[in-house]
mmCIF file of C-alpha atoms in Angstrom:
data_model
loop_
_atom_site.group_PDB
_atom_site.id
_atom_site.type_symbol
_atom_site.label_atom_id
_atom_site.label_comp_id
_atom_site.label_asym_id
_atom_site.label_seq_id
_atom_site.Cartn_x
_atom_site.Cartn_y
_atom_site.Cartn_z
ATOM 1 C CA MET T 26 15.515 100.038 49.608
ATOM 2 C CA SER T 27 17.583 103.160 50.278
ATOM 3 C CA ASP T 28 18.192 104.342 53.846
ATOM 4 C CA ASP T 29 16.658 107.761 53.188
ATOM 5 C CA ALA T 30 13.498 106.352 51.610
ATOM 6 C CA PRO T 31 10.120 107.456 53.031
ATOM 7 C CA PRO T 32 8.308 105.148 55.482
ATOM 8 C CA ALA T 33 6.828 102.012 53.946
ATOM 9 C CA ASP T 34 3.255 103.143 54.683
ATOM 10 C CA GLU T 35 3.747 106.556 53.011
ATOM 11 C CA LYS T 36 1.303 106.806 50.122
ATOM 12 C CA ILE T 37 2.670 107.582 46.668
ATOM 13 C CA SER T 38 1.040 110.333 44.584
ATOM 14 C CA LEU T 39 1.396 110.290 40.797
ATOM 15 C CA TYR T 40 0.662 113.607 39.062
ATOM 16 C CA VAL T 41 -0.467 113.153 35.447
ATOM 17 C CA TRP T 42 -2.336 114.869 32.634
ATOM 18 C CA PRO T 43 -6.087 114.066 32.931
ATOM 19 C CA HIS T 44 -8.053 111.219 31.371
ATOM 20 C CA PHE T 45 -9.538 111.587 27.891
ATOM 21 C CA TRP T 46 -10.620 109.384 24.935
ATOM 22 C CA ASN T 47 -11.537 106.578 27.378
ATOM 23 C CA LEU T 48 -7.905 106.391 28.481
ATOM 24 C CA PRO T 49 -6.437 107.188 31.933
ATOM 25 C CA SER T 50 -4.508 110.074 30.305
ATOM 26 C CA PHE T 51 -4.215 111.742 26.889
ATOM 27 C CA ASP T 52 -0.439 112.212 27.332
ATOM 28 C CA ILE T 53 1.991 109.434 26.332
ATOM 29 C CA GLU T 54 4.371 109.682 29.303
ATOM 30 C CA SER T 55 1.551 110.143 31.803
ATOM 31 C CA LEU T 56 -0.268 107.116 30.423
ATOM 32 C CA ALA T 57 2.931 105.043 30.496
ATOM 33 C CA ALA T 58 3.532 106.003 34.134
ATOM 34 C CA ILE T 59 -0.055 105.153 35.096
ATOM 35 C CA LEU T 60 0.136 101.755 33.392
ATOM 36 C CA TYR T 61 3.494 101.001 35.013
ATOM 37 C CA LEU T 62 2.431 102.032 38.502
ATOM 38 C CA GLN T 63 -0.851 100.161 38.288
ATOM 39 C CA LEU T 64 0.883 96.998 37.045
ATOM 40 C CA ALA T 65 3.575 97.300 39.704
ATOM 41 C CA PHE T 66 1.088 97.762 42.525
ATOM 42 C CA ARG T 67 -0.998 94.832 41.317
ATOM 43 C CA HIS T 68 2.181 92.745 41.251
ATOM 44 C CA HIS T 69 3.252 93.715 44.781
ATOM 45 C CA ASN T 70 -0.103 93.972 46.539
ATOM 46 C CA HIS T 71 -0.081 90.309 47.525
ATOM 47 C CA LYS T 72 3.192 90.900 49.403
ATOM 48 C CA HIS T 73 2.607 94.351 50.892
ATOM 49 C CA GLU T 74 -0.887 95.422 51.850
ATOM 50 C CA HIS T 75 0.312 98.986 52.365
ATOM 51 C CA HIS T 76 0.970 99.528 48.676
ATOM 52 C CA LYS T 77 -1.482 102.268 47.768
ATOM 53 C CA TYR T 78 -1.225 105.355 45.628
ATOM 54 C CA ARG T 79 -3.091 108.482 44.615
ATOM 55 C CA LEU T 80 -3.562 109.325 40.969
ATOM 56 C CA VAL T 81 -3.643 113.112 40.786
ATOM 57 C CA GLU T 82 -5.026 114.636 37.599
ATOM 58 C CA CYS T 83 -3.070 117.834 37.028
ATOM 59 C CA THR T 84 -3.148 120.511 34.316
ATOM 60 C CA ASP T 85 -0.335 122.664 35.665
ATOM 61 C CA PRO T 86 3.069 121.208 34.696
ATOM 62 C CA ASP T 87 4.821 124.040 36.513
ATOM 63 C CA VAL T 88 4.051 122.382 39.863
ATOM 64 C CA SER T 89 6.507 119.654 38.809
ATOM 65 C CA PRO T 90 10.194 120.063 39.717
ATOM 66 C CA SER T 91 11.062 119.645 36.017
ATOM 67 C CA GLY T 92 8.152 121.683 34.667
ATOM 68 C CA THR T 93 6.722 118.565 32.979
ATOM 69 C CA LEU T 94 4.203 115.832 33.736
ATOM 70 C CA PRO T 95 4.165 113.122 34.979
ATOM 71 C CA PHE T 96 5.935 113.335 38.321
ATOM 72 C CA LEU T 97 5.758 111.266 41.494
ATOM 73 C CA VAL T 98 5.636 112.432 45.109
ATOM 74 C CA HIS T 99 6.578 110.043 47.916
ATOM 75 C CA GLY T 100 7.018 111.737 51.272
ATOM 76 C CA THR T 101 9.607 114.470 50.627
ATOM 77 C CA LYS T 102 10.780 112.826 47.390
ATOM 78 C CA LYS T 103 9.725 114.252 44.028
ATOM 79 C CA VAL T 104 10.650 112.325 40.892
ATOM 80 C CA SER T 105 9.995 113.486 37.312
ATOM 81 C CA THR T 106 9.706 111.702 33.935
ATOM 82 C CA PHE T 107 8.539 108.176 33.228
ATOM 83 C CA HIS T 108 12.055 106.735 33.330
ATOM 84 C CA GLY T 109 12.877 108.505 36.587
ATOM 85 C CA ILE T 110 9.692 107.134 38.149
ATOM 86 C CA VAL T 111 10.533 103.591 37.009
ATOM 87 C CA ARG T 112 14.050 103.825 38.443
ATOM 88 C CA TYR T 113 12.735 105.186 41.742
ATOM 89 C CA LEU T 114 10.156 102.420 42.161
ATOM 90 C CA GLU T 115 12.777 99.797 41.329
ATOM 91 C CA SER T 116 15.070 101.279 43.983
ATOM 92 C CA LEU T 117 12.283 100.655 46.524
ATOM 93 C CA ASP T 118 11.777 97.095 45.260
ATOM 94 C CA MET T 119 8.352 98.187 44.025
ATOM 95 C CA GLY T 120 9.032 97.992 40.289
ATOM 96 C CA LEU T 121 8.295 95.409 37.608
ATOM 97 C CA ALA T 122 11.810 94.002 37.151
ATOM 98 C CA ASP T 123 11.396 90.242 36.689
ATOM 99 C CA GLU T 124 13.839 87.792 38.216
ATOM 100 C CA GLY T 125 15.625 84.559 37.340
ATOM 101 C CA ALA T 126 16.335 83.182 33.892
ATOM 102 C CA ASN T 127 13.837 82.752 31.065
ATOM 103 C CA LYS T 128 13.356 79.648 28.962
ATOM 104 C CA GLU T 129 16.151 80.765 26.617
ATOM 105 C CA GLY T 130 18.499 80.721 29.601
ATOM 106 C CA GLU T 131 19.047 84.473 29.650
ATOM 107 C CA SER T 132 19.827 85.921 33.054
ATOM 108 C CA HIS T 133 17.986 88.835 34.618
ATOM 109 C CA ALA T 134 20.990 91.099 33.923
ATOM 110 C CA ILE T 135 20.971 90.258 30.210
ATOM 111 C CA ARG T 136 17.223 90.825 29.889
ATOM 112 C CA ARG T 137 17.533 94.120 31.746
ATOM 113 C CA ALA T 138 20.286 95.269 29.389
ATOM 114 C CA LYS T 139 18.084 94.378 26.423
ATOM 115 C CA ARG T 140 15.127 96.272 27.883
ATOM 116 C CA VAL T 141 17.272 99.353 28.439
ATOM 117 C CA ALA T 142 18.462 99.233 24.820
ATOM 118 C CA TRP T 143 14.973 98.733 23.394
ATOM 119 C CA THR T 144 13.516 101.405 25.668
ATOM 120 C CA SER T 145 16.040 103.838 24.213
ATOM 121 C CA PHE T 146 14.970 102.693 20.737
ATOM 122 C CA VAL T 147 11.309 103.385 21.551
ATOM 123 C CA ASP T 148 12.205 106.834 22.896
ATOM 124 C CA SER T 149 14.178 107.748 19.793
ATOM 125 C CA GLN T 150 12.064 106.120 17.063
ATOM 126 C CA LEU T 151 8.501 105.188 18.005
ATOM 127 C CA LYS T 152 7.989 108.309 20.108
ATOM 128 C CA ASP T 153 9.050 110.576 17.227
ATOM 129 C CA LEU T 154 6.693 108.799 14.808
ATOM 130 C CA VAL T 155 3.707 109.085 17.134
ATOM 131 C CA ASN T 156 4.504 112.697 18.049
ATOM 132 C CA HIS T 157 4.728 113.533 14.351
ATOM 133 C CA VAL T 158 1.177 112.236 13.850
ATOM 134 C CA LEU T 159 -0.113 113.981 16.985
ATOM 135 C CA TYR T 160 1.621 117.353 16.700
ATOM 136 C CA ALA T 161 3.155 117.941 13.252
ATOM 137 C CA ILE T 162 -0.009 117.338 11.203
ATOM 138 C CA PRO T 163 -2.122 120.461 11.820
ATOM 139 C CA GLU T 164 -5.574 118.863 11.530
ATOM 140 C CA ASN T 165 -4.541 116.031 13.867
ATOM 141 C CA TYR T 166 -3.180 118.475 16.416
ATOM 142 C CA ARG T 167 -6.349 120.574 16.373
ATOM 143 C CA LYS T 168 -8.669 117.558 16.741
ATOM 144 C CA GLY T 169 -6.390 115.633 19.097
ATOM 145 C CA GLN T 170 -3.930 117.067 21.610
ATOM 146 C CA HIS T 171 -5.112 120.676 21.335
ATOM 147 C CA THR T 172 -8.732 119.668 21.920
ATOM 148 C CA ALA T 173 -7.745 117.516 24.901
ATOM 149 C CA LEU T 174 -5.711 120.332 26.425
ATOM 150 C CA VAL T 175 -8.225 123.158 26.052
ATOM 151 C CA ALA T 176 -10.958 120.873 27.419
ATOM 152 C CA HIS T 177 -9.110 120.800 30.752
ATOM 153 C CA LEU T 178 -7.145 124.050 30.923
ATOM 154 C CA PRO T 179 -8.549 127.179 32.592
ATOM 155 C CA ILE T 180 -8.126 130.720 31.335
ATOM 156 C CA PRO T 181 -5.503 132.023 30.621
ATOM 157 C CA SER T 182 -3.499 128.760 30.370
ATOM 158 C CA LYS T 183 -5.516 127.448 27.423
ATOM 159 C CA TYR T 184 -4.260 130.391 25.351
ATOM 160 C CA TYR T 185 -0.525 129.824 25.809
ATOM 161 C CA LEU T 186 0.228 126.420 27.345
ATOM 162 C CA PRO T 187 -0.721 124.288 24.283
ATOM 163 C CA GLN T 188 1.649 126.311 22.100
ATOM 164 C CA ARG T 189 4.417 125.994 24.670
ATOM 165 C CA LEU T 190 4.021 122.213 24.863
ATOM 166 C CA ARG T 191 3.872 121.886 21.083
ATOM 167 C CA ALA T 192 7.073 123.916 20.747
ATOM 168 C CA VAL T 193 8.875 121.373 22.955
ATOM 169 C CA VAL T 194 7.751 118.554 20.662
ATOM 170 C CA GLN T 195 8.761 120.590 17.614
ATOM 171 C CA ALA T 196 12.296 120.968 18.980
ATOM 172 C CA SER T 197 12.533 117.189 19.458
ATOM 173 C CA LEU T 198 11.237 116.373 15.951
ATOM 174 C CA GLU T 199 13.206 118.873 13.876
ATOM 175 C CA PRO T 200 16.571 117.016 14.056
ATOM 176 C CA SER T 201 14.969 113.861 12.603
ATOM 177 C CA GLY T 202 13.169 115.763 9.853
ATOM 178 C CA LEU T 203 9.745 114.793 11.197
ATOM 179 C CA TRP T 204 8.574 118.347 11.816
ATOM 180 C CA THR T 205 7.157 119.469 8.469
ATOM 181 C CA VAL T 206 4.915 122.337 9.578
ATOM 182 C CA LYS T 207 6.247 125.564 8.099
ATOM 183 C CA GLU T 208 3.674 127.900 9.582
ATOM 184 C CA GLU T 209 0.028 127.952 10.565
ATOM 185 C CA GLU T 210 -1.572 129.875 7.711
ATOM 186 C CA GLU T 211 -4.937 131.476 8.153
ATOM 187 C CA VAL T 212 -7.585 130.625 5.574
ATOM 188 C CA VAL T 213 -8.282 133.800 3.611
ATOM 189 C CA LYS T 214 -11.170 133.974 1.170
ATOM 190 C CA LYS T 215 -9.999 135.131 -2.239
ATOM 191 C CA HIS T 216 -12.028 137.278 -4.599
ATOM 192 C CA PRO T 217 -13.271 135.109 -7.494
ATOM 193 C CA PHE T 218 -11.409 137.334 -9.977
ATOM 194 C CA ASP T 219 -8.182 137.515 -7.955
ATOM 195 C CA LYS T 220 -5.128 137.507 -10.238
ATOM 196 C CA GLU T 221 -3.412 135.123 -7.833
ATOM 197 C CA LYS T 222 -6.078 132.447 -8.313
ATOM 198 C CA VAL T 223 -4.078 130.366 -10.828
ATOM 199 C CA LYS T 224 -0.994 130.592 -8.633
ATOM 200 C CA ASP T 225 -3.031 129.435 -5.623
ATOM 201 C CA VAL T 226 -4.245 126.350 -7.517
ATOM 202 C CA VAL T 227 -0.680 125.411 -8.465
ATOM 203 C CA GLU T 228 0.522 125.866 -4.889
ATOM 204 C CA GLU T 229 -2.372 123.753 -3.623
ATOM 205 C CA LYS T 230 -1.418 120.923 -5.993
ATOM 206 C CA ASP T 231 2.210 121.175 -4.860
ATOM 207 C CA SER T 232 1.043 120.980 -1.251
ATOM 208 C CA ILE T 233 -0.963 117.812 -1.985
ATOM 209 C CA ILE T 234 2.081 116.216 -3.633
ATOM 210 C CA ARG T 235 4.311 117.139 -0.686
ATOM 211 C CA GLU T 236 1.751 115.730 1.752
ATOM 212 C CA ALA T 237 1.532 112.439 -0.165
ATOM 213 C CA PHE T 238 5.321 112.153 -0.275
ATOM 214 C CA GLY T 239 5.540 112.938 3.455
ATOM 215 C CA LYS T 240 2.952 110.274 4.285
ATOM 216 C CA GLU T 241 4.825 107.691 2.207
ATOM 217 C CA LYS T 242 8.064 108.591 3.990
ATOM 218 C CA LEU T 243 6.334 108.348 7.379
ATOM 219 C CA VAL T 244 4.866 104.911 6.637
ATOM 220 C CA HIS T 245 8.247 103.656 5.398
ATOM 221 C CA LYS T 246 9.973 104.839 8.564
ATOM 222 C CA ALA T 247 7.196 103.334 10.686
ATOM 223 C CA ARG T 248 7.590 99.965 8.959
ATOM 224 C CA GLU T 249 11.315 99.974 9.724
ATOM 225 C CA THR T 250 10.593 100.669 13.396
ATOM 226 C CA LEU T 251 7.702 98.239 13.828
ATOM 227 C CA ASP T 252 9.506 95.463 11.930
ATOM 228 C CA LEU T 253 12.149 95.545 14.656
ATOM 229 C CA LEU T 254 9.685 95.684 17.560
ATOM 230 C CA ALA T 255 7.203 93.028 16.395
ATOM 231 C CA PRO T 256 9.532 89.997 16.822
ATOM 232 C CA LEU T 257 10.157 90.966 20.461
ATOM 233 C CA LEU T 258 6.571 90.046 21.395
ATOM 234 C CA LYS T 259 6.456 86.628 23.049
ATOM 235 C CA LYS T 260 3.427 84.612 24.172
ATOM 236 C CA HIS T 261 3.489 83.153 27.671
ATOM 237 C CA GLN T 262 1.065 80.884 29.470
ATOM 238 C CA HIS T 263 -0.084 81.983 32.929
ATOM 239 C CA GLY T 264 -2.423 79.348 34.333
ATOM 240 C CA HIS T 265 -5.454 79.266 32.061
ATOM 241 C CA HIS T 266 -4.585 82.591 30.449
ATOM 242 C CA GLN T 267 -2.116 83.477 27.707
ATOM 243 C CA HIS T 268 -0.357 86.838 27.764
ATOM 244 C CA THR T 269 1.965 88.515 25.285
ATOM 245 C CA PHE T 270 4.753 90.818 26.487
ATOM 246 C CA PHE T 271 7.974 92.269 25.118
ATOM 247 C CA LEU T 272 11.135 90.305 25.995
ATOM 248 C CA SER T 273 9.677 88.875 29.206
ATOM 249 C CA PRO T 274 7.041 86.467 30.561
ATOM 250 C CA HIS T 275 5.815 89.351 32.747
ATOM 251 C CA PRO T 276 4.952 93.003 31.977
ATOM 252 C CA THR T 277 7.800 95.494 32.336
ATOM 253 C CA GLY T 278 8.363 99.195 31.796
ATOM 254 C CA LEU T 279 8.967 98.485 28.106
ATOM 255 C CA ASP T 280 5.435 97.083 27.786
ATOM 256 C CA ALA T 281 3.932 100.114 29.525
ATOM 257 C CA LEU T 282 5.889 102.536 27.336
ATOM 258 C CA ILE T 283 5.061 100.887 24.004
ATOM 259 C CA ALA T 284 1.423 100.354 24.979
ATOM 260 C CA ALA T 285 1.038 104.036 25.896
ATOM 261 C CA HIS T 286 2.211 105.128 22.442
ATOM 262 C CA ILE T 287 -0.075 102.718 20.611
ATOM 263 C CA LEU T 288 -3.100 103.407 22.825
ATOM 264 C CA ILE T 289 -2.903 107.167 22.238
ATOM 265 C CA LEU T 290 -2.487 106.549 18.518
ATOM 266 C CA SER T 291 -5.476 104.194 18.333
ATOM 267 C CA HIS T 292 -7.882 106.036 20.693
ATOM 268 C CA ALA T 293 -7.361 109.678 19.696
ATOM 269 C CA PRO T 294 -9.872 110.854 17.018
ATOM 270 C CA LEU T 295 -7.294 111.853 14.406
ATOM 271 C CA PRO T 296 -8.555 112.708 10.883
ATOM 272 C CA ASN T 297 -5.183 112.028 9.207
ATOM 273 C CA ASN T 298 -3.661 109.022 10.964
ATOM 274 C CA ALA T 299 -1.507 107.066 8.496
ATOM 275 C CA LEU T 300 -0.017 104.846 11.203
ATOM 276 C CA LEU T 301 -3.250 103.284 12.491
ATOM 277 C CA PRO T 302 -4.182 101.491 9.220
ATOM 278 C CA LEU T 303 -0.588 100.252 9.001
ATOM 279 C CA LEU T 304 -0.763 98.855 12.534
ATOM 280 C CA LYS T 305 -4.120 97.179 11.953
ATOM 281 C CA GLU T 306 -3.104 95.587 8.654
ATOM 282 C CA SER T 307 0.515 94.592 9.293
ATOM 283 C CA TYR T 308 1.049 94.626 13.074
ATOM 284 C CA PRO T 309 -2.243 93.643 14.750
ATOM 285 C CA ALA T 310 -0.349 91.852 17.551
ATOM 286 C CA ILE T 311 1.109 95.185 18.703
ATOM 287 C CA ILE T 312 -2.364 96.740 18.937
ATOM 288 C CA GLU T 313 -3.640 93.651 20.780
ATOM 289 C CA HIS T 314 -0.696 93.939 23.177
ATOM 290 C CA SER T 315 -1.515 97.557 24.027
ATOM 291 C CA GLU T 316 -5.167 96.766 24.757
ATOM 292 C CA GLN T 317 -4.083 93.731 26.782
ATOM 293 C CA VAL T 318 -1.719 95.835 28.900
ATOM 294 C CA LEU T 319 -4.519 98.338 29.544
ATOM 295 C CA ALA T 320 -6.920 95.542 30.543
ATOM 296 C CA TYR T 321 -4.238 93.851 32.638
ATOM 297 C CA ALA T 322 -3.510 97.107 34.466
ATOM 298 C CA PHE T 323 -7.188 97.972 34.967
ATOM 299 C CA PRO T 324 -9.090 94.658 35.055
ATOM 300 C CA SER T 325 -12.839 94.532 35.153
ATOM 301 C CA GLU T 326 -14.461 93.956 38.519
ATOM 302 C CA ASP T 327 -15.242 90.370 37.531
ATOM 303 C CA ASN T 328 -11.634 89.544 36.720
ATOM 304 C CA ALA T 329 -9.908 91.634 39.383
ATOM 305 C CA GLU T 330 -8.153 89.177 41.667
ATOM 306 C CA ILE T 331 -5.861 91.949 42.881
ATOM 307 C CA ARG T 332 -6.647 95.635 42.503
ATOM 308 C CA ALA T 333 -4.321 98.415 43.517
ATOM 309 C CA ASP T 334 -5.895 100.849 45.959
ATOM 310 C CA VAL T 335 -5.897 103.879 43.678
ATOM 311 C CA GLN T 336 -7.572 107.152 44.585
ATOM 312 C CA VAL T 337 -8.124 109.592 41.713
ATOM 313 C CA VAL T 338 -8.167 113.261 42.682
ATOM 314 C CA GLN T 339 -7.810 116.546 40.803
ATOM 315 C CA VAL T 340 -5.413 119.282 41.792
ATOM 316 C CA PRO T 341 -6.704 122.849 41.379
ATOM 317 C CA HIS T 342 -4.907 124.986 38.829
ATOM 318 C CA ALA T 343 -2.919 127.961 40.034
ATOM 319 C CA ASN T 344 -4.688 131.303 39.759
ATOM 320 C CA PRO T 345 -3.775 133.548 36.776
ATOM 321 C CA VAL T 346 -1.412 135.760 38.809
ATOM 322 C CA VAL T 347 0.594 132.748 40.002
ATOM 323 C CA GLN T 348 0.641 131.340 36.453
ATOM 324 C CA LEU T 349 1.982 134.643 35.105
ATOM 325 C CA GLY T 350 4.658 134.757 37.803
ATOM 326 C CA ARG T 351 5.795 131.226 36.998
ATOM 327 C CA SER T 352 5.935 132.009 33.290
ATOM 328 C CA LEU T 353 8.002 135.158 33.856
ATOM 329 C CA GLY T 354 10.296 133.248 36.211
ATOM 330 C CA ARG T 355 10.836 130.532 33.625
ATOM 331 C CA ILE T 356 11.643 133.108 30.931
ATOM 332 C CA LEU T 357 14.100 134.967 33.175
ATOM 333 C CA HIS T 358 15.747 131.692 34.185
ATOM 334 C CA SER T 359 16.273 130.820 30.519
ATOM 335 C CA VAL T 360 17.849 134.142 29.526
ATOM 336 C CA VAL T 361 19.785 135.118 32.649
ATOM 337 C CA PRO T 362 22.962 133.040 33.125
ATOM 338 C CA VAL T 363 23.168 131.176 36.413
ATOM 339 C CA GLN T 364 25.976 132.429 38.611
ATOM 340 C CA ALA T 365 28.538 129.742 39.581
#
């Protein structure tokens, strides 16, 4: 524990996007952070009774020091991003890092190095695949993330914030070729005798062919990714119960991160979700793992031997004037060079 860390009895607050689709959050990183924190506090509660935290449902990412959710507040400390939160909790000896050697004789240092490498793989491969399904397929975006956002956002945020968040995802997907949306075209009714009718039919057929080819490419890329992740799942016996985790007999940040991706993918009502049938048919153990992690993090009252003391609250959204000021400030900061 660092010398400048807050007092041990200082309650942690985790700011996340709100719950939706029967999940603690509709956002991948927020859900991963919630799962990790809940698992960590369950793990440490038997040693430190003071381990409590507040889960703050937030719809204003501009209150975060990085302008993104999730972020953690602990005394005067503010920590952004899932990975930053994991590192901070580990620095306080409140994380999920397991100790000792496993049955293969691997040391803690070796397992940690493997988790770091595979976490990077998840960030660069699985995250792009899931974000493609959530954001780059227009009908999925409208029924999924956009619906979740506008259900929680006040005016005027619901008119500009979803587009801003989607643009961030677009920038991350374009280098890998997984952003295929050219433009959002409005549906215009044509006159039945329009001379362009034949041309429209041809273009529609071309669009169907491109969509089928894109789906085949997506499934192929998903198979390559999931084929590498599936063998990392190992079954472990804990008393009378059997649990399955990635690379460890105990849950780690890698489990929380992978589970968050799969849970969003399997719970969101997406009309064009090519990855879910693939997961169910070829990788059912990965879906079972994600549901197990969720149940392990939030056990039923009957099975809850240890429950973290979590308090869920909602933070009010900034008024429209403050929102406008923050937006203008962000724009000016991006175009005006910072003086050295």
